[in-house]
XYZ file of C-alpha atoms in Angstrom:
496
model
C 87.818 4.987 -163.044
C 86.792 4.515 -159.046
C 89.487 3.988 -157.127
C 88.646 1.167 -154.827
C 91.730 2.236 -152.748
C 90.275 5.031 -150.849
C 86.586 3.727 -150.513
C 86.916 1.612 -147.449
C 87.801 5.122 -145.077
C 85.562 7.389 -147.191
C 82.714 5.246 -146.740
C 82.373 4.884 -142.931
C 84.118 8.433 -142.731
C 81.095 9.911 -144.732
C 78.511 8.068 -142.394
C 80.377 8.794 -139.274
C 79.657 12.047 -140.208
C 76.376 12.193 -141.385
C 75.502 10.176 -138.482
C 76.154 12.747 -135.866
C 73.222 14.677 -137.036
C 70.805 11.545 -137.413
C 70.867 11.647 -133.660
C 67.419 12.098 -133.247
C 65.983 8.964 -134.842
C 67.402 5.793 -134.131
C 66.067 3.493 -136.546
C 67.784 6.178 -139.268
C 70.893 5.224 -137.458
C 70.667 1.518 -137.985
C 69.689 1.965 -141.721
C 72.340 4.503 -142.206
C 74.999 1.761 -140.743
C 73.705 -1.236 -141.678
C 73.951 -0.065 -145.531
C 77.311 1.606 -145.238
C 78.482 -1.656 -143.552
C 77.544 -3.631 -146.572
C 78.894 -0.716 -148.780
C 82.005 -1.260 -147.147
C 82.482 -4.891 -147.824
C 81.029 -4.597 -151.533
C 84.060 -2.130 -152.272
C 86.312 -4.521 -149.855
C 85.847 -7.483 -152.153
C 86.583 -5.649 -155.310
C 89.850 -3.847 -153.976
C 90.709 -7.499 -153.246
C 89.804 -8.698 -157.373
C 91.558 -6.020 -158.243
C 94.775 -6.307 -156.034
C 94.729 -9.715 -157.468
C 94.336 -9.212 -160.996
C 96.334 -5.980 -160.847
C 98.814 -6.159 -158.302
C 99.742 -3.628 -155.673
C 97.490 -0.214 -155.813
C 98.926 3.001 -154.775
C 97.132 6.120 -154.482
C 98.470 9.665 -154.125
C 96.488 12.174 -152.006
C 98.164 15.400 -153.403
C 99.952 16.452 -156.333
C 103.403 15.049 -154.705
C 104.505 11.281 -155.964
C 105.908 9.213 -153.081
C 108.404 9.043 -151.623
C 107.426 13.211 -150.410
C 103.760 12.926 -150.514
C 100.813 10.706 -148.689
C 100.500 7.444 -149.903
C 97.417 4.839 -149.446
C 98.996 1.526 -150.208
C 96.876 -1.832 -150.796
C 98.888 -5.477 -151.223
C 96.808 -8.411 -151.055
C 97.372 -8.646 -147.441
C 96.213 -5.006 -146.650
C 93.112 -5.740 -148.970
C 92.593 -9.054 -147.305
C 92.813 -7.121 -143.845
C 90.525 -3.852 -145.247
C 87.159 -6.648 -146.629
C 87.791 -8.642 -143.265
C 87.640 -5.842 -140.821
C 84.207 -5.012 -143.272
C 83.095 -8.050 -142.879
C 83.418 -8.163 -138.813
C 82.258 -4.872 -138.733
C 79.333 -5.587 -140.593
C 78.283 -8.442 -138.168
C 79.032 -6.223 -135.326
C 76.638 -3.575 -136.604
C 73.711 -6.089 -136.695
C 74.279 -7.450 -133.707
C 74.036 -4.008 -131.979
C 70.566 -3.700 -133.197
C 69.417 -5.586 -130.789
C 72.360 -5.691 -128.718
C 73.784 -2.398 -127.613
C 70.789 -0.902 -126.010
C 68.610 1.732 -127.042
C 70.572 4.192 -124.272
C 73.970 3.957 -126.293
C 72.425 4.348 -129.957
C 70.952 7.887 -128.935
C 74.604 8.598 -127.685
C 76.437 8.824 -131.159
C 77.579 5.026 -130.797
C 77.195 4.136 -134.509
C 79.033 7.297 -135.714
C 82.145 6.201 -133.191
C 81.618 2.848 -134.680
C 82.380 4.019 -138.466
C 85.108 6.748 -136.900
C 86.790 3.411 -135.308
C 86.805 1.270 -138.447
C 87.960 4.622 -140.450
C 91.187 4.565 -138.267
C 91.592 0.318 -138.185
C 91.102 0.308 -142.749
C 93.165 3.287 -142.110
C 95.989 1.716 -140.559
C 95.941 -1.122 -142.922
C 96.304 0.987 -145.634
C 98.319 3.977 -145.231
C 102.309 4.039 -146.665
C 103.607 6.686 -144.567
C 105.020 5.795 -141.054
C 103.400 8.847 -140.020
C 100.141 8.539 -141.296
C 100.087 4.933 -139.324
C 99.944 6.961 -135.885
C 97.538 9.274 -137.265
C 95.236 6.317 -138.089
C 96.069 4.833 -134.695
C 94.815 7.839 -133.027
C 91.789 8.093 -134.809
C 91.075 4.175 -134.139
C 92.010 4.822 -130.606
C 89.917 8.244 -129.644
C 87.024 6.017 -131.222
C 87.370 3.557 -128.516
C 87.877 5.717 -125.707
C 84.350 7.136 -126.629
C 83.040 3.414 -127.647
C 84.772 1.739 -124.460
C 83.249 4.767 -121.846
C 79.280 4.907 -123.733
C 77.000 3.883 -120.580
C 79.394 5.251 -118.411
C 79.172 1.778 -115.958
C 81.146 1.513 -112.820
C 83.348 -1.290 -114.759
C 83.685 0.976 -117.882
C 84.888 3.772 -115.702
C 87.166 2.152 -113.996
C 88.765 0.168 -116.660
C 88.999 2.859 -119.272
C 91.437 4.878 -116.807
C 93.974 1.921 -117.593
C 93.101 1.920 -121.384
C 93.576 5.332 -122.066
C 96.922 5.350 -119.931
C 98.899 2.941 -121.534
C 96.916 4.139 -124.818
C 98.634 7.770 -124.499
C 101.727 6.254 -122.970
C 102.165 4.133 -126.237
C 101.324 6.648 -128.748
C 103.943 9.002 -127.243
C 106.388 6.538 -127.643
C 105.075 5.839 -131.026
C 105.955 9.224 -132.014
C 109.355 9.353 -130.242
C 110.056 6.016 -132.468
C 108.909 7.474 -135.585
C 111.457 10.963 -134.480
C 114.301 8.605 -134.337
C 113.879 6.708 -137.490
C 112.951 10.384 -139.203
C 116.594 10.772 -138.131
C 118.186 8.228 -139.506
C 116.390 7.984 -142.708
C 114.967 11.381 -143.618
C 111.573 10.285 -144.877
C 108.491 9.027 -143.632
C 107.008 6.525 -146.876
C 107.547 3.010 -145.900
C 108.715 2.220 -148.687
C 111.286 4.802 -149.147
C 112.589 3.843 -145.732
C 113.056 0.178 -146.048
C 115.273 0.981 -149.495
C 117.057 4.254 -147.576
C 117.760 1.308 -144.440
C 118.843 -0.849 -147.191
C 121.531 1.880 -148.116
C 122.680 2.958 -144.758
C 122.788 -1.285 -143.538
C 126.628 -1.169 -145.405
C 127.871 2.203 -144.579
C 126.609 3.016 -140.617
C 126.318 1.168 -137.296
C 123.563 -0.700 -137.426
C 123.035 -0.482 -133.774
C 121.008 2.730 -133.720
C 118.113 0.807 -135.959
C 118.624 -1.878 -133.498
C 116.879 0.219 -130.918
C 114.688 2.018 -133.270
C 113.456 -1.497 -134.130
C 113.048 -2.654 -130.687
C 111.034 0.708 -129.382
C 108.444 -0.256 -132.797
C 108.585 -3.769 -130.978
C 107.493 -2.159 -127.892
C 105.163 0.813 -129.029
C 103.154 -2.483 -131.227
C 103.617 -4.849 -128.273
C 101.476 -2.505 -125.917
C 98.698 -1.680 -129.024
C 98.955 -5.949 -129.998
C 99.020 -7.071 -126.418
C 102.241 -9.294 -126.295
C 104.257 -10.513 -123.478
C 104.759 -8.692 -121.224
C 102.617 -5.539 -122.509
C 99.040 -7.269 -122.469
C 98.549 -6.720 -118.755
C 96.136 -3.833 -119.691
C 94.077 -6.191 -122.342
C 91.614 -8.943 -120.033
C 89.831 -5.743 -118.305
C 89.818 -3.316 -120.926
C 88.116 -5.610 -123.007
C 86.046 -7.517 -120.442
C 84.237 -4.098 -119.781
C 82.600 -2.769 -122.722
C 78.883 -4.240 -123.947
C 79.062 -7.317 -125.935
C 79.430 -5.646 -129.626
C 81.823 -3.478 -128.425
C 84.019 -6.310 -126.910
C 83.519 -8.015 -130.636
C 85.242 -5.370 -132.509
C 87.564 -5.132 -130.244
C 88.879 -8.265 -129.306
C 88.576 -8.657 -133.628
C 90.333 -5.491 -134.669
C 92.082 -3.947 -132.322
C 94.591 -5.847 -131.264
C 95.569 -7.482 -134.946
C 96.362 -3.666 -136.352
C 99.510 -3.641 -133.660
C 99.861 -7.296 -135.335
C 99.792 -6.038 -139.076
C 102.301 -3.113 -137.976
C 104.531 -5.549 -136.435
C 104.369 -7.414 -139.571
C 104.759 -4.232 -141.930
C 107.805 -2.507 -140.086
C 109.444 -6.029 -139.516
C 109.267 -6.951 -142.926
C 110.548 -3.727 -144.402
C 112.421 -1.932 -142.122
C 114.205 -4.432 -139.987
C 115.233 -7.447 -142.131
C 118.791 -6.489 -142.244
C 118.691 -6.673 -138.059
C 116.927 -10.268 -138.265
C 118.973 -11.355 -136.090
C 118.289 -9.937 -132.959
C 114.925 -8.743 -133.633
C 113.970 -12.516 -134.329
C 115.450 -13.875 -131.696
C 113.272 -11.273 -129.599
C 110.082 -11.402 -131.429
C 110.099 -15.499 -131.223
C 110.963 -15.775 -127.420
C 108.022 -12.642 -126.987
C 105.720 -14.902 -129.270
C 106.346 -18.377 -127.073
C 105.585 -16.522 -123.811
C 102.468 -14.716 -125.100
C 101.189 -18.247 -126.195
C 101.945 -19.572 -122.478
C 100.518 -16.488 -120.687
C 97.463 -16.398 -122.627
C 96.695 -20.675 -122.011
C 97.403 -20.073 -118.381
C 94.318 -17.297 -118.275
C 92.222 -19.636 -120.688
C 92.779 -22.665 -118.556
C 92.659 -20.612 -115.080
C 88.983 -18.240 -115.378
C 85.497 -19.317 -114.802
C 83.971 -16.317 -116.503
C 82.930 -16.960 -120.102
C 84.280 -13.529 -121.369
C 87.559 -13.687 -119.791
C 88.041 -17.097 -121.675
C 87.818 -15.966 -124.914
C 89.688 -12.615 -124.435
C 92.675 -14.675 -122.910
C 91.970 -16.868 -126.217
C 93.251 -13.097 -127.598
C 96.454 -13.446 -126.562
C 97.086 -17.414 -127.435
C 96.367 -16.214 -130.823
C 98.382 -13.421 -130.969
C 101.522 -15.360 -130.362
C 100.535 -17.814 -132.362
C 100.732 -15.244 -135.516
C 104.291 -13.546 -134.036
C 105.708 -17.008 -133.906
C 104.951 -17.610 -137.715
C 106.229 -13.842 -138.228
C 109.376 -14.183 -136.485
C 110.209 -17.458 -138.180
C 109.951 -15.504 -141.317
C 109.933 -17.824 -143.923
C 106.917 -18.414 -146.971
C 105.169 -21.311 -145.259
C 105.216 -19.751 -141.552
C 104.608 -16.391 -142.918
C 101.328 -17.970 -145.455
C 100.678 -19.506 -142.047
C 100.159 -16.690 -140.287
C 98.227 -14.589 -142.640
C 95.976 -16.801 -143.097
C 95.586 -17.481 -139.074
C 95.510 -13.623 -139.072
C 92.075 -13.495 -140.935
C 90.555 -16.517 -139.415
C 91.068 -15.351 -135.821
C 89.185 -12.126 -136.520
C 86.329 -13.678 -138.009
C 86.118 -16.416 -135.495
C 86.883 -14.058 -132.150
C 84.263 -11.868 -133.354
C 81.564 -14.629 -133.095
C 82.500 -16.235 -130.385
C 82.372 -12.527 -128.575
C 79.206 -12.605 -129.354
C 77.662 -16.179 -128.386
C 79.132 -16.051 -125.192
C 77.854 -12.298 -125.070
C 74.313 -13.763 -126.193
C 74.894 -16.658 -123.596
C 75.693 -14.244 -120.790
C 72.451 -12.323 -121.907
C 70.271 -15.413 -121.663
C 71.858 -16.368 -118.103
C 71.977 -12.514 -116.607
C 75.398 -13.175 -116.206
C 79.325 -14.410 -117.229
C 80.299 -16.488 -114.920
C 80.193 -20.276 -116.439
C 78.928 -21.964 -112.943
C 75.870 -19.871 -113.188
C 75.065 -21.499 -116.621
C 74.379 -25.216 -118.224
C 71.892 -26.361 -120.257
C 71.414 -23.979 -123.151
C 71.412 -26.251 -125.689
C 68.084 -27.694 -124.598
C 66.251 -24.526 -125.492
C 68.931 -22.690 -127.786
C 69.533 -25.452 -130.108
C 71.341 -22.967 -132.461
C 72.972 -21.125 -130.159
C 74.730 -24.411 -128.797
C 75.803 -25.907 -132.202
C 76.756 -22.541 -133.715
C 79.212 -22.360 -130.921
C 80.278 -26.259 -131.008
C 81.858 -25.226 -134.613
C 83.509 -21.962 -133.325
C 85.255 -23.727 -130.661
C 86.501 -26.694 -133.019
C 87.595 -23.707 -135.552
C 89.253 -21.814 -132.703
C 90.974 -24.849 -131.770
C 92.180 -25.814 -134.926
C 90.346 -29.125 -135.718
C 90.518 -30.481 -139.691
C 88.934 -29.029 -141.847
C 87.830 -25.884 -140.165
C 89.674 -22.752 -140.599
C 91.982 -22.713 -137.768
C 93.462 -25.582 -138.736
C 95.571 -24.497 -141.995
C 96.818 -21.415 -140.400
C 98.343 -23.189 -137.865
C 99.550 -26.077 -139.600
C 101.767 -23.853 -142.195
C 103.044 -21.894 -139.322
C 103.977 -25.369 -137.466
C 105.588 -26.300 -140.926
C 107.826 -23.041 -141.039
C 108.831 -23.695 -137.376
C 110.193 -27.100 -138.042
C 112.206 -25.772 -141.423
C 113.667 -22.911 -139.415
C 114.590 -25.426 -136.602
C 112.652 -23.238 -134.339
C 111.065 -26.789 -133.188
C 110.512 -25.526 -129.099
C 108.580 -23.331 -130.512
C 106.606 -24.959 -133.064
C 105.706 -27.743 -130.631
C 104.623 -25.040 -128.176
C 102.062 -23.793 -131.164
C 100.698 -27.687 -131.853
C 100.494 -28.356 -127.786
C 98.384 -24.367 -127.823
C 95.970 -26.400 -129.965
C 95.177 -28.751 -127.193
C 94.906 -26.195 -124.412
C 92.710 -23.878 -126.782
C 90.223 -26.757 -127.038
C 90.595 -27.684 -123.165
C 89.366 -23.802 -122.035
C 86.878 -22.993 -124.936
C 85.262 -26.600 -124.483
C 84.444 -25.806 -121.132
C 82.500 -23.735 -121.606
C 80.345 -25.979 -124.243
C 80.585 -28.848 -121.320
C 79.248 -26.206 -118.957
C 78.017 -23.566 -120.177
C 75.842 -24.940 -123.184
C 75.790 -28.728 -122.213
C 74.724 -30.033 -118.909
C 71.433 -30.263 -117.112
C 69.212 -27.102 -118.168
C 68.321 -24.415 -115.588
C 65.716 -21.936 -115.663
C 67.246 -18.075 -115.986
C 65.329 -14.893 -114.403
C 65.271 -12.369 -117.942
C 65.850 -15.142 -120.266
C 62.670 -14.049 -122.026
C 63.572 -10.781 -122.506
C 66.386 -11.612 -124.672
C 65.934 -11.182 -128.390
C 67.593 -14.703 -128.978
C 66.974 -15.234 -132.692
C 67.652 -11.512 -134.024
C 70.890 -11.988 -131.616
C 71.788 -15.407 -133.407
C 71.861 -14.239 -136.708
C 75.679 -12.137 -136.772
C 77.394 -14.575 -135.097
C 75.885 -17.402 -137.355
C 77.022 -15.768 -140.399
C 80.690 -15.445 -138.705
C 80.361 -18.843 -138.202
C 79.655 -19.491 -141.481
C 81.785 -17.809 -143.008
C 84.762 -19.043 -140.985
C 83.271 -22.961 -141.750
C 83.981 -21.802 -145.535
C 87.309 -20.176 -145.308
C 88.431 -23.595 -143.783
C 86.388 -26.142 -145.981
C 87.493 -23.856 -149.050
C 91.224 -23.375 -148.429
C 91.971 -24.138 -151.654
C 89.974 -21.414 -153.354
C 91.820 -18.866 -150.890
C 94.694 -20.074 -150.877
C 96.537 -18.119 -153.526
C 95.356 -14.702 -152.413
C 96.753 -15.724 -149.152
C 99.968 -17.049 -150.809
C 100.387 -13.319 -152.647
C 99.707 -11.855 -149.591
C 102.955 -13.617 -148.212
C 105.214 -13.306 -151.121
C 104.751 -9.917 -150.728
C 105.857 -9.781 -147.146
C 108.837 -11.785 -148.313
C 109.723 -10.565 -151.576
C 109.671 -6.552 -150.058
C 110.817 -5.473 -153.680
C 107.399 -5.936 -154.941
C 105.921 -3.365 -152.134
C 108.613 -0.945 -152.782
C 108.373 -0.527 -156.776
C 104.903 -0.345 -156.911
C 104.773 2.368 -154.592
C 107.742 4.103 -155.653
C 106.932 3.568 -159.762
C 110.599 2.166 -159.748
């Protein structure tokens, strides 16, 4: 029998592969990505069926059983993550069609495309500690190709600081992973929360303390959290619009997830002080992230500051740690990297029709881009939150959890976000689409309607994850039990 497991990295692993010598012909290149993009998401969907139906699958990449060999591991929130990240990725891939510019294509970008999501279903996936950093890296060399093709003055300049605090992280990545290697003696997650579990009654639990706290840092950096996301509005802001997509989607959640992961199964026992940490960390990250929103002029800056809001949003339902806030922030989780990715790539589309970013330059779209203005009315009510669209449920479990852990600063901090969100992404409907129309220099040149049709299916697609809740609901619900009930993780990976 197939197992679904490993499909989602062999698939764009295969076509990264075979891409590099499809060079030549670019139209091969789209058809050789488009199709493994929709591969991808085909094999997504039924790891998720069978997750559901089945329960956790494990998968064993040499004759050794975990705990001392390498170890794919798919919960429902994993699987969840692996068909979204297919699903973005797919959009993404479309979109560049038309565009990424016929320049980049004959410069391997589609291969570092499928090498990038390879590392991101990677990371989502793996059980081994170890084998997280190697999927890191492989996510991360991807972008330093993907965030450098065109070689611009911006991309040049901005990379510099990507790759810095990139290689900066990832060495302190692997000085965590030494330290717990120390402690523990094994690198399966699983194995480590239950050999943590042991050592809780017997050693000083100040050594994991720190262990947890460099993981908190080492994530922070990759997740862009307060203070660490100082590197995030340029890095971002440079690449072409697709690019910025899977980015702003992807990128930053996986330092979510392992946040999520490692707090859940390592560092339970030092809730305490970890939680305290992770919810202050989460509250400023909301406020730093408004401030840019509210502050910038430049339609791109906007949204990537949206990044941030959204990540605290998701550590504030993590740190509160309890089923609702955790359901909460799952399901936020999956809805901001459907909706990011569109709305990456209307304003990308808008900035394309207008020749450039900045939102005084613009107005009046939605006189001759009807679809274009209305597609991203409904983003912006879904990023905000606004009943019934998908950001809404998300936020209202994780507002729930606040107020039954008493963490009630904070939870009113998350339903005042909601206003602010709306306040910064509505400008740029009021200005930006709305208004009196103006006439733009290389508006014709655009391909509008081939453009239109990614981020319309994002759209979509967000519209019914919202308006069907219900149906999704308990595959989000398992997704959090899991994260709560650890157990569950750690038998089926360790057959106990």
């Amino acid at each position: 029998m197939i197992n679904f497991l490993i499909l989602p990295i062999l698939i764009p692993l295969i076509t990264g592969v075979l891409l590099i010598f499809a060079n030549k012909s670019i139209m091969l290149q789209r058809w050789i990505a488009g199709l493994s993009a929709f591969m991808t998401v085909v094999v997504a969907a039924m790891l998720v069926q069978k997750v559901k139906n089945d329960g956790v699958q494990t998968l064993n990449l040499s004759n050794w059983d975990a705990p001392f060999g390498i170890t794919l591991v798919s919960d429902m929130l994993s699987a969840l993550l692996v068909l979204t990240t297919s699903v973005v990725a797919f959009a993404c891939i479309i979109y560049s069609f038309k565009g990424i510019g016929e320049e980049r294509e004959k410069f391997h970008y589609y291969a570092a495309f499928n090498f990038l999501i390879v590392g991101v279903n990677g990371a989502f996936t793996t059980g081994d500690i170890f084998n997280l950093f190697v999927f890191f890296e492989v996510m991360l060399m991807s972008s330093y190709v993907l965030i450098l093709l065109g070689g611009t003055k911006i991309q040049l300049r901005e990379s510099i600081k990507y790759i810095l605090v990139n290689v900066i992280s990832s060495a302190l990545f692997v000085i965590s992973i030494a330290y717990l290697y120390s402690v523990v003696g094994t690198l399966n997650m699983a194995h480590i929360s239950v050999r943590l579990s042991e050592l809780s009654g017997i050693s000083q639990p100040g050594i994991v303390t720190i262990i947890g706290v460099l993981f908190l840092i080492v994530f922070g950096l990759k997740g862009a959290i307060f203070p660490l996301y100082f590197w995030l509005p340029g890095s971002y802001y440079a690449p072409p619009v697709p690019v910025m997509a899977i980015f702003g989607a992807l990128l930053t959640k996986v330092g979510v997830y392992s946040i999520i992961r490692t707090y859940s199964l390592f560092f339970f026992e030092e809730a305490g002080y970890i939680q305290q940490l992770l919810i202050v960390l989460a509250i400023l990250t909301i406020v730093g992230g408004l401030i840019g929103a509210i502050a910038y002029w430049d339609v791109k800056k906007i949204v990537i500051y949206n990044i941030i809001v959204a990540v605290g949003l998701i550590l504030f339902g993590i740190a509160t740690m309890n089923q609702d806030a955790l359901t909460g922030s799952v399901f936020y989780l999956i809805h901001d990297m459907i909706i990011k990715a569109a709305l990456f790539l209307l304003v990308g589309l808008m900035a394309a029709i207008a020749g450039t970013s900045n939102l005084r330059s613009m107005g009046g779209m939605i006189k001759r881009y009807p679809g274009l203005g209305w597609t991203f009315f409904l983003a912006a009510l879904a990023l905000a939150g606004i009943p019934p669209l998908s950001g809404f449920v998300g936020k209202l479990l994780i507002v729930q959890g606040g107020f039954a852990s008493e963490h009630y600063w904070g939870a009113a901090i998350v339903l005042m976000s909601s206003l602010f969100v709306l306040i910064s992404i509505m400008k740029i409907f009021i200005n930006g689409i709305w208004g009196k129309p103006r006439a733009f220099e290389n508006e014709e040149r655009v391909p509008y309607k081939k453009l239109l049709i990614a981020p319309v299916i994002l759209v979509i697609l967000s519209v019914c994850y919202g308006v069907g809740a219900d149906f999704v609901y308990p595959y989000i619900s398992q997704a959090a039990e899991t994260l709560t009930n650890t157990n569950i993780y750690i038998d089926a990976v360790l057959k106990e």
